[in-house]
CSV table of C-alpha atoms and ligand atoms in Angstrom, one decimal:
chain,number,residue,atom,x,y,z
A,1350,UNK,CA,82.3,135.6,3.1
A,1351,UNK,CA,80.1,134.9,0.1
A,1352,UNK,CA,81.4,132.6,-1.6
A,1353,UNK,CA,79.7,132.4,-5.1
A,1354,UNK,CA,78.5,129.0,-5.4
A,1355,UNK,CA,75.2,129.2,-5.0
A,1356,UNK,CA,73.0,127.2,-8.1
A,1357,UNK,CA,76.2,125.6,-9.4
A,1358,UNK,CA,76.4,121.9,-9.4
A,1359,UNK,CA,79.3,119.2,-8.5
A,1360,UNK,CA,80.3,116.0,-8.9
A,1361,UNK,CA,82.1,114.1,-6.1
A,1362,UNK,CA,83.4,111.3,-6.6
A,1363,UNK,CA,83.4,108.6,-3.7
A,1364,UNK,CA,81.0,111.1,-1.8
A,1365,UNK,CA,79.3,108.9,0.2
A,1366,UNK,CA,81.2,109.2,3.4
A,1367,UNK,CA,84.6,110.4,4.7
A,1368,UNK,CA,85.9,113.6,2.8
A,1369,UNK,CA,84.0,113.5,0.1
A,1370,UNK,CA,80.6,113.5,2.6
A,1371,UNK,CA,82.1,116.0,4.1
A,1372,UNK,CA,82.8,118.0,0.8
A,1373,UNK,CA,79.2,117.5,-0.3
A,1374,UNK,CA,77.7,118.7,2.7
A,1375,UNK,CA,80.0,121.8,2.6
A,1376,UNK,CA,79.2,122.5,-0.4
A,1377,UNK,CA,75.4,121.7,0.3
A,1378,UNK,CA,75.4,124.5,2.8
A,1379,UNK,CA,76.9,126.9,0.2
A,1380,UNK,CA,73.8,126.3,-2.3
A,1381,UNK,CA,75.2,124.0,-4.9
A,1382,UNK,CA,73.8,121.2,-6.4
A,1383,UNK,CA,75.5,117.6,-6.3
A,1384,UNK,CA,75.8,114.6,-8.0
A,1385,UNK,CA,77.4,112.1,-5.4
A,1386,UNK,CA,78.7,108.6,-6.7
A,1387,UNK,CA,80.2,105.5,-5.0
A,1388,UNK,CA,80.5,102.0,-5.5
A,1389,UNK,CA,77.7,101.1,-3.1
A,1390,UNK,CA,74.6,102.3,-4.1
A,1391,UNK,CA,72.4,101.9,-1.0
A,1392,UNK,CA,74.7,104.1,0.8
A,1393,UNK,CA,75.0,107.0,-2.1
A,1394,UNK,CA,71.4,106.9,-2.5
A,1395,UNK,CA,70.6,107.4,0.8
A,1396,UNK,CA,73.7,109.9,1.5
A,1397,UNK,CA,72.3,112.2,-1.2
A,1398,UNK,CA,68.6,112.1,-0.2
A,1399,UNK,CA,69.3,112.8,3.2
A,1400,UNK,CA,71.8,116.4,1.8
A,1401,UNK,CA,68.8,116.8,-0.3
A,1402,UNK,CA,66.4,116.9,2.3
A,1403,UNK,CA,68.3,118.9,5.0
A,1404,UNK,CA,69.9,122.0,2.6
A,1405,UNK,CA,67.3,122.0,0.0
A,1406,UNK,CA,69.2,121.4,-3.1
A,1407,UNK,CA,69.5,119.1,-5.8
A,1408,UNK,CA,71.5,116.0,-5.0
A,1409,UNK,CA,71.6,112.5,-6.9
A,1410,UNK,CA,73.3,109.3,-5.6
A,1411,UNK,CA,74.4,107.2,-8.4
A,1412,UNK,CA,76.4,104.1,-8.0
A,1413,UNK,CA,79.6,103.7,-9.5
A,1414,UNK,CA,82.9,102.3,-9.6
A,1415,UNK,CA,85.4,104.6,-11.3
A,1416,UNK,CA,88.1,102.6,-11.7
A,1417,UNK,CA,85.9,101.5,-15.0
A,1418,UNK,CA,85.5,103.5,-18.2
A,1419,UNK,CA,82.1,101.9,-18.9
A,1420,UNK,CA,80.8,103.2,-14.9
A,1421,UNK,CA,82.3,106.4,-16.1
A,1422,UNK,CA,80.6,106.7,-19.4
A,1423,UNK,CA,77.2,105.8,-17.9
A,1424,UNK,CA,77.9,107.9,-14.7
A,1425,UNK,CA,79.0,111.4,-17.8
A,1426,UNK,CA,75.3,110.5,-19.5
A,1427,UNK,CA,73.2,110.5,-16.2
A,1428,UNK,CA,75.2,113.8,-15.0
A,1429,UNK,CA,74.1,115.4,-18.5
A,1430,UNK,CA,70.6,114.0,-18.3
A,1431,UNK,CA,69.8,115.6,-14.8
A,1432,UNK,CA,71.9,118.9,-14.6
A,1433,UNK,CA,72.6,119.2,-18.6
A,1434,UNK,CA,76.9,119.2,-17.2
A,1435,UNK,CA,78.7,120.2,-14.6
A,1436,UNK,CA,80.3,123.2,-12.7
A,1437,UNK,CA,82.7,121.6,-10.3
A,1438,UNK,CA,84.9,118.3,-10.2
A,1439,UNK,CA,86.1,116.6,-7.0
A,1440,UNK,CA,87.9,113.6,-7.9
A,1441,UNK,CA,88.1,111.8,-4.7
A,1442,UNK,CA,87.1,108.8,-4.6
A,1443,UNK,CA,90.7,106.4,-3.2
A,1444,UNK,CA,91.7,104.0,-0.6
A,1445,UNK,CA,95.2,102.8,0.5
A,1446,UNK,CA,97.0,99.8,-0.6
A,1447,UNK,CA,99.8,97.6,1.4
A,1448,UNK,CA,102.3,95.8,-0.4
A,1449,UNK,CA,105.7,95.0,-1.5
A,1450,UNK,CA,106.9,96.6,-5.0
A,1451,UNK,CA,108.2,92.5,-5.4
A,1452,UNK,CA,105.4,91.1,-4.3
A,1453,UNK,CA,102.6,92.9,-6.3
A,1454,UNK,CA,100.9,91.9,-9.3
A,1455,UNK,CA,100.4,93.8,-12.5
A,1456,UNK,CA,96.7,93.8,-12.0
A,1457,UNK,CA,97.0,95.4,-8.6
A,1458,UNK,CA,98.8,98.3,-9.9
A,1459,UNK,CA,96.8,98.6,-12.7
A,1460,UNK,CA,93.6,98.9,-10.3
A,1461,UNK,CA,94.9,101.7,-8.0
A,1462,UNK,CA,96.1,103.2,-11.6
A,1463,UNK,CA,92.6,103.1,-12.6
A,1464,UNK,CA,90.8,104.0,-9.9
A,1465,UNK,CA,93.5,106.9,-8.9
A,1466,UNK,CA,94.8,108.4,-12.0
A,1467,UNK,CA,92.6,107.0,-15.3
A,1468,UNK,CA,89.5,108.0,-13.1
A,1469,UNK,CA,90.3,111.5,-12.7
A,1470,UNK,CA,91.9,111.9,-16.6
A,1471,UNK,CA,88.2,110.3,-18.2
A,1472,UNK,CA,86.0,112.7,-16.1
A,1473,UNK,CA,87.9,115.6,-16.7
A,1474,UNK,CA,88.1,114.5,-20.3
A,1475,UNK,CA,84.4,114.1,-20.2
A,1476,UNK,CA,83.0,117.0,-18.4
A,1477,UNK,CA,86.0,119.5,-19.1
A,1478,UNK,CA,83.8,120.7,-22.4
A,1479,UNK,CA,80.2,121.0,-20.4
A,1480,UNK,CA,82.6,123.4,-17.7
A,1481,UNK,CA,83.9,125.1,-21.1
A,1482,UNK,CA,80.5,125.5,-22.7
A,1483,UNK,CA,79.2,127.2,-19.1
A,1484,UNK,CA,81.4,129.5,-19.0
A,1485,UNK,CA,84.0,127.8,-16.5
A,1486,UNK,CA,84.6,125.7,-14.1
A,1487,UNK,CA,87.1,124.1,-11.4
A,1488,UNK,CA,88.5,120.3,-11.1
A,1489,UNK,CA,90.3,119.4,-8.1
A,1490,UNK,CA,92.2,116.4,-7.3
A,1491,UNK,CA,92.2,114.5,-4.1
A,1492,UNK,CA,95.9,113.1,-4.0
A,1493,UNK,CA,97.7,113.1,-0.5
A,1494,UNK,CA,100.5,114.0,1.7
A,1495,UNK,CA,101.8,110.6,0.6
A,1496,UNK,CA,102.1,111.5,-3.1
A,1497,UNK,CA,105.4,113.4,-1.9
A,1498,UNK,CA,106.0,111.7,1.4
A,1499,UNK,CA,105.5,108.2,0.7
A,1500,UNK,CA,104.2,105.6,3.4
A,1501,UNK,CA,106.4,102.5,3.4
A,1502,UNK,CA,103.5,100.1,3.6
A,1503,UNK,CA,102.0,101.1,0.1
A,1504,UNK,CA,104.4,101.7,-2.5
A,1505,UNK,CA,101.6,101.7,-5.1
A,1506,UNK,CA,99.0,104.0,-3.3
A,1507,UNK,CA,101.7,106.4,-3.2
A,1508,UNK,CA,103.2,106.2,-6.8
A,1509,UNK,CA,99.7,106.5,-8.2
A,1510,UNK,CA,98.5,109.1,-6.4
A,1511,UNK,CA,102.2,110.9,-7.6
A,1512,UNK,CA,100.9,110.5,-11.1
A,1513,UNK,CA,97.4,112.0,-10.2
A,1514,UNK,CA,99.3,115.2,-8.6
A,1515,UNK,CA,101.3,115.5,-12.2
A,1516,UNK,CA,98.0,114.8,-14.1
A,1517,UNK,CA,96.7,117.5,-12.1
A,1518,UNK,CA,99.5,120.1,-13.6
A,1519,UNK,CA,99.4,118.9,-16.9
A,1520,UNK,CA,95.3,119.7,-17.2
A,1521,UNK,CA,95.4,122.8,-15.4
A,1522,UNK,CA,97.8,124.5,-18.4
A,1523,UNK,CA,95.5,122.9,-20.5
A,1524,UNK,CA,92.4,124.3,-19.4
A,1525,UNK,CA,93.0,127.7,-17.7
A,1526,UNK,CA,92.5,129.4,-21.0
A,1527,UNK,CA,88.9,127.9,-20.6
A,1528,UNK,CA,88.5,129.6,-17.1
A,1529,UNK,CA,88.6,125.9,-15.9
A,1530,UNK,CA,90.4,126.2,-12.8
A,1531,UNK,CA,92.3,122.6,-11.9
A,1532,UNK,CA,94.4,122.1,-8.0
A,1533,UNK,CA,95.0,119.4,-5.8
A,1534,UNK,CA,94.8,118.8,-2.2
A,1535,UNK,CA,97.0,117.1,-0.4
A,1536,UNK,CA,95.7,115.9,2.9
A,1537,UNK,CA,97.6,114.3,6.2
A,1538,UNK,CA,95.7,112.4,8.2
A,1539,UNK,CA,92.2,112.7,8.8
A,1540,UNK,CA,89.8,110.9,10.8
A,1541,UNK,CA,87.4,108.7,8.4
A,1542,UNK,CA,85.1,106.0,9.5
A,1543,UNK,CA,87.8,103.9,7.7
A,1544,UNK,CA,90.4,105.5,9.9
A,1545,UNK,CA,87.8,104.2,13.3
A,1546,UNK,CA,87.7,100.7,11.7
A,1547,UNK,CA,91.4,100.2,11.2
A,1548,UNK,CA,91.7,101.4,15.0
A,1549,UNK,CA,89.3,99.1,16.4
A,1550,UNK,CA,90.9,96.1,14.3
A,1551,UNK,CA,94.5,96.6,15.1
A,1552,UNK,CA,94.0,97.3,19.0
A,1553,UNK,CA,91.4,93.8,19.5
A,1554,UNK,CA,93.0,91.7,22.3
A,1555,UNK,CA,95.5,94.6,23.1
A,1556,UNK,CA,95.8,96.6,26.1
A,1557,UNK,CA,95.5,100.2,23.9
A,1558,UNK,CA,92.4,101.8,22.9
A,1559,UNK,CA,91.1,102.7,19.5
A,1560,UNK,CA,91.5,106.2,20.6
A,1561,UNK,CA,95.0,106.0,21.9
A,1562,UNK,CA,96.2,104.2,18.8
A,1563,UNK,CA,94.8,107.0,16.9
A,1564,UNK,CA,96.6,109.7,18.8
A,1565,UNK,CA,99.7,107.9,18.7
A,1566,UNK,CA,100.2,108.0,15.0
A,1567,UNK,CA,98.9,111.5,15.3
A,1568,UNK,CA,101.4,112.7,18.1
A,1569,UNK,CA,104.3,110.3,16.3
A,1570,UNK,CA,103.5,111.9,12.7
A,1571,UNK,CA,102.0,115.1,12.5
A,1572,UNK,CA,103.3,118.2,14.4
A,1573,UNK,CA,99.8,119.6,15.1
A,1574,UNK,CA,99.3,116.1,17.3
A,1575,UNK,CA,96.1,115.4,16.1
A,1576,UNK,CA,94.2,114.2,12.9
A,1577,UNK,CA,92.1,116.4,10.9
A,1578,UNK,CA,88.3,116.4,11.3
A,1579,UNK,CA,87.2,115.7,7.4
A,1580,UNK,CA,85.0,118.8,7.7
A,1581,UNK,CA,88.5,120.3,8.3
A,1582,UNK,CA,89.5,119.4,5.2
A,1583,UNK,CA,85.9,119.8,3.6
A,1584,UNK,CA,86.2,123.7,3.9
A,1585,UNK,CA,89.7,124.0,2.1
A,1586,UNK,CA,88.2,122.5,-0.9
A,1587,UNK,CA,84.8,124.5,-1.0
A,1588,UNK,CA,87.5,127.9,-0.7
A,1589,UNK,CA,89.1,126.4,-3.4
A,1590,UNK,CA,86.0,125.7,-5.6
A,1591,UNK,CA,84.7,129.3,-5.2
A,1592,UNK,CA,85.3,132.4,-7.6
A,1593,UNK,CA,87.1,133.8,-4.4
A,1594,UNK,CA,90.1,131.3,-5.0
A,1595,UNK,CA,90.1,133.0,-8.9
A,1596,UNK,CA,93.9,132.9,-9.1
A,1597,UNK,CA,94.9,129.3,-7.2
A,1598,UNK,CA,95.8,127.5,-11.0
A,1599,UNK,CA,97.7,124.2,-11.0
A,1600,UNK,CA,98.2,124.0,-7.1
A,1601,UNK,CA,99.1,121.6,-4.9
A,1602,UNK,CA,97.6,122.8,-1.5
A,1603,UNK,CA,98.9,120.4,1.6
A,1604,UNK,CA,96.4,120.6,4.7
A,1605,UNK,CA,98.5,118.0,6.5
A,1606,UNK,CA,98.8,119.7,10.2
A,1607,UNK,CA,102.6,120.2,9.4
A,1608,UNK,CA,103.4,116.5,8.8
A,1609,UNK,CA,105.0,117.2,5.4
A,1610,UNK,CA,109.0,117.3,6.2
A,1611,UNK,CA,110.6,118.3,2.4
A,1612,UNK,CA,109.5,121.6,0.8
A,1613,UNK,CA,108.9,120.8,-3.0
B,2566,LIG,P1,86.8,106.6,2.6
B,2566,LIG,O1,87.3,105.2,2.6
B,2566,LIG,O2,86.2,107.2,3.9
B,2566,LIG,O3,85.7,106.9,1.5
B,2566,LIG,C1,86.0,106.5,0.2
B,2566,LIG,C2,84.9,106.9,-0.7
B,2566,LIG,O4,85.2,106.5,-2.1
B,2566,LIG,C3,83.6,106.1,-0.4
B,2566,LIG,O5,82.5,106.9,-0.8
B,2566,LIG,C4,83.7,104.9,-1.3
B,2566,LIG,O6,82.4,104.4,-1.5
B,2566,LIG,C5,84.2,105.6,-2.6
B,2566,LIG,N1,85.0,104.6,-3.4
B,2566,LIG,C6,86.0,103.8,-3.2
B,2566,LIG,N2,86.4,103.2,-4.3
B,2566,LIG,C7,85.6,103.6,-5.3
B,2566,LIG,C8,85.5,103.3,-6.6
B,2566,LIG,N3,86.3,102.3,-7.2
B,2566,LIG,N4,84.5,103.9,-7.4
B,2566,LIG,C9,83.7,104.8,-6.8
B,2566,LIG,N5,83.8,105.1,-5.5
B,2566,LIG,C10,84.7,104.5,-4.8
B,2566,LIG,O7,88.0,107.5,2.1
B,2566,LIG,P2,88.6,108.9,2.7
B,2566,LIG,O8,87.5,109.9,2.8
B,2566,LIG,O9,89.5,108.6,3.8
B,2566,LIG,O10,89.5,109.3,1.4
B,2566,LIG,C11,89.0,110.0,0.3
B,2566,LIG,C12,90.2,110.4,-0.5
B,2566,LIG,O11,91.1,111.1,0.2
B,2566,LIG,C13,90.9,109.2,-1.1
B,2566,LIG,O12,91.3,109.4,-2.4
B,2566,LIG,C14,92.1,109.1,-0.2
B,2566,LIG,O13,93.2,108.5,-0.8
B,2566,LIG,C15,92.4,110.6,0.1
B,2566,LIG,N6,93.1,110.7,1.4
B,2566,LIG,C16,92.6,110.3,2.6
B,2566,LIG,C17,93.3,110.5,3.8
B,2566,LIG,C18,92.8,110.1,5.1
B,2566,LIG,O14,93.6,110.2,6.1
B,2566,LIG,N7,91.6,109.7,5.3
B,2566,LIG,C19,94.6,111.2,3.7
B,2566,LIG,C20,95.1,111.6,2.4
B,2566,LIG,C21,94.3,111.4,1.3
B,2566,LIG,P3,82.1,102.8,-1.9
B,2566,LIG,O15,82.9,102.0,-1.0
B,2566,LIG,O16,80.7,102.6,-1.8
B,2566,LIG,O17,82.6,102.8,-3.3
């Protein structure tokens, strides 16, 4: 299937490893152009050179932390100085919290707020009207399963990435008129570096394996018994990004292996 990207350029946020490498190397392989950026800039550097180097396309690494309007103002001028805009949008950059709702501080939940929500309304704000004056583009939201299905261990993570999912509605009406295409993905559980670390930590001086820890929450939470690969993921979001996905507006698209248990 040809998918129609080829020459168009995207932004990932957090696209220096997990889903958003994985999105950026998708799309790589499709022909498109990229502007990766993360908070640690050795890593983003390198992340992009190396895409750069192996699909023969344009790719940046920039660092920065987009839970800050000033990152995001500098990050909106370099974009424009190198590609002149931008075609696609894949707000993604996110981590997990833990927490009680009594225990948490105002400045925690205005972080994850930030980073999750505030992040995702200033680059859409910014690049929505580069998209408009190239003829079109497409946004999409990384949220997650727990946006609907919250985790009990991260009351904020979940809340915050419920507002991104809303935010996500809200600009889709807004911009569809500009053939600016907005969705969401909601993904389950997929298997992250992060996801290895948090494994090898929790199962230190225990009898279990990484590995068998890691199935266990699969076989105890998703039907499909197994976590995503986040190239799994990485090829919903390339469909979605293509012309061929013309008429997905204002989605929310779960790629959860059957772990979501309410129908909304
Ligand atoms: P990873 O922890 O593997 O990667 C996160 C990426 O975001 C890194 O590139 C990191 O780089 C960057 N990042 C983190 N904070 C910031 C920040 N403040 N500013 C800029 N970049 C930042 O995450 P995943 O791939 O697991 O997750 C990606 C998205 O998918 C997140 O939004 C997450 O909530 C969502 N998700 C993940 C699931 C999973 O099972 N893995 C399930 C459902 C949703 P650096 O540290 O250098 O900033």
């Amino acid at each position: 299937m040809d998918l129609g990207l080829k020459g168009k350029v995207a932004v990932i946020t957090g696209g220096s490893v997990g889903i958003g490498l994985a999105v950026a190397e998708a799309l790589a392989g499709e022909g498109v152009d990229l502007v990766l950026c993360a908070r640690q800039e050795a890593r983003v550097v390198e992340k992009a050179n190396d895409i750069a180097a192996r699909y023969g396309v344009r790719a940046v690494g920039i660092q920065a932390d987009v839970s800050r309007a000033d990152d995001i103002a500098r990050l909106v001028g370099d974009i424009e100085r190198t590609f002149g805009g931008a075609d696609i949008l894949i707000n993604n950059a996110g981590t997990g919290s833990e927490e009680k709702i009594l225990d948490a501080p105002d400045e925690k939940w205005q972080y994850y707020w930030d980073l999750h929500v505030m992040a995702a309304v200033r680059l859409s704000r910014s690049l929505a009207p580069l998209m408009r004056s190239r003829g079109g583009g497409v946004i999409l939201n990384n949220a997650s399963i727990c946006a609907t299905q919250p985790l009990g261990y991260e009351p904020i993570y979940n809340t915050t990435k419920a507002a991104l999912v809303m935010f996500s509605k809200c600009l889709a009406n807004e911009l569809i008129p500009f053939n600016i295409r907005v969705n969401t993905v909601n993904p389950g559980l997929v298997l992250t570096p992060d996801w290895r670390k948090t494994a090898e930590l929790l199962t230190k001086d225990t009898d279990m394996t990484p590995d068998a820890y890691l199935e266990k929450i699969a076989v105890d939470n998703a039907p499909i018994g197994r976590f995503a690969t986040p190239e799994e993921v990485a090829d919903f979001f390339v469909f979605l990004c293509s012309p061929r996905a013309s008429y997905s507006v204002g989605s929310t698209y779960y790629v959860d292996g059957g772990w979501l248990n309410v129908t909304t």
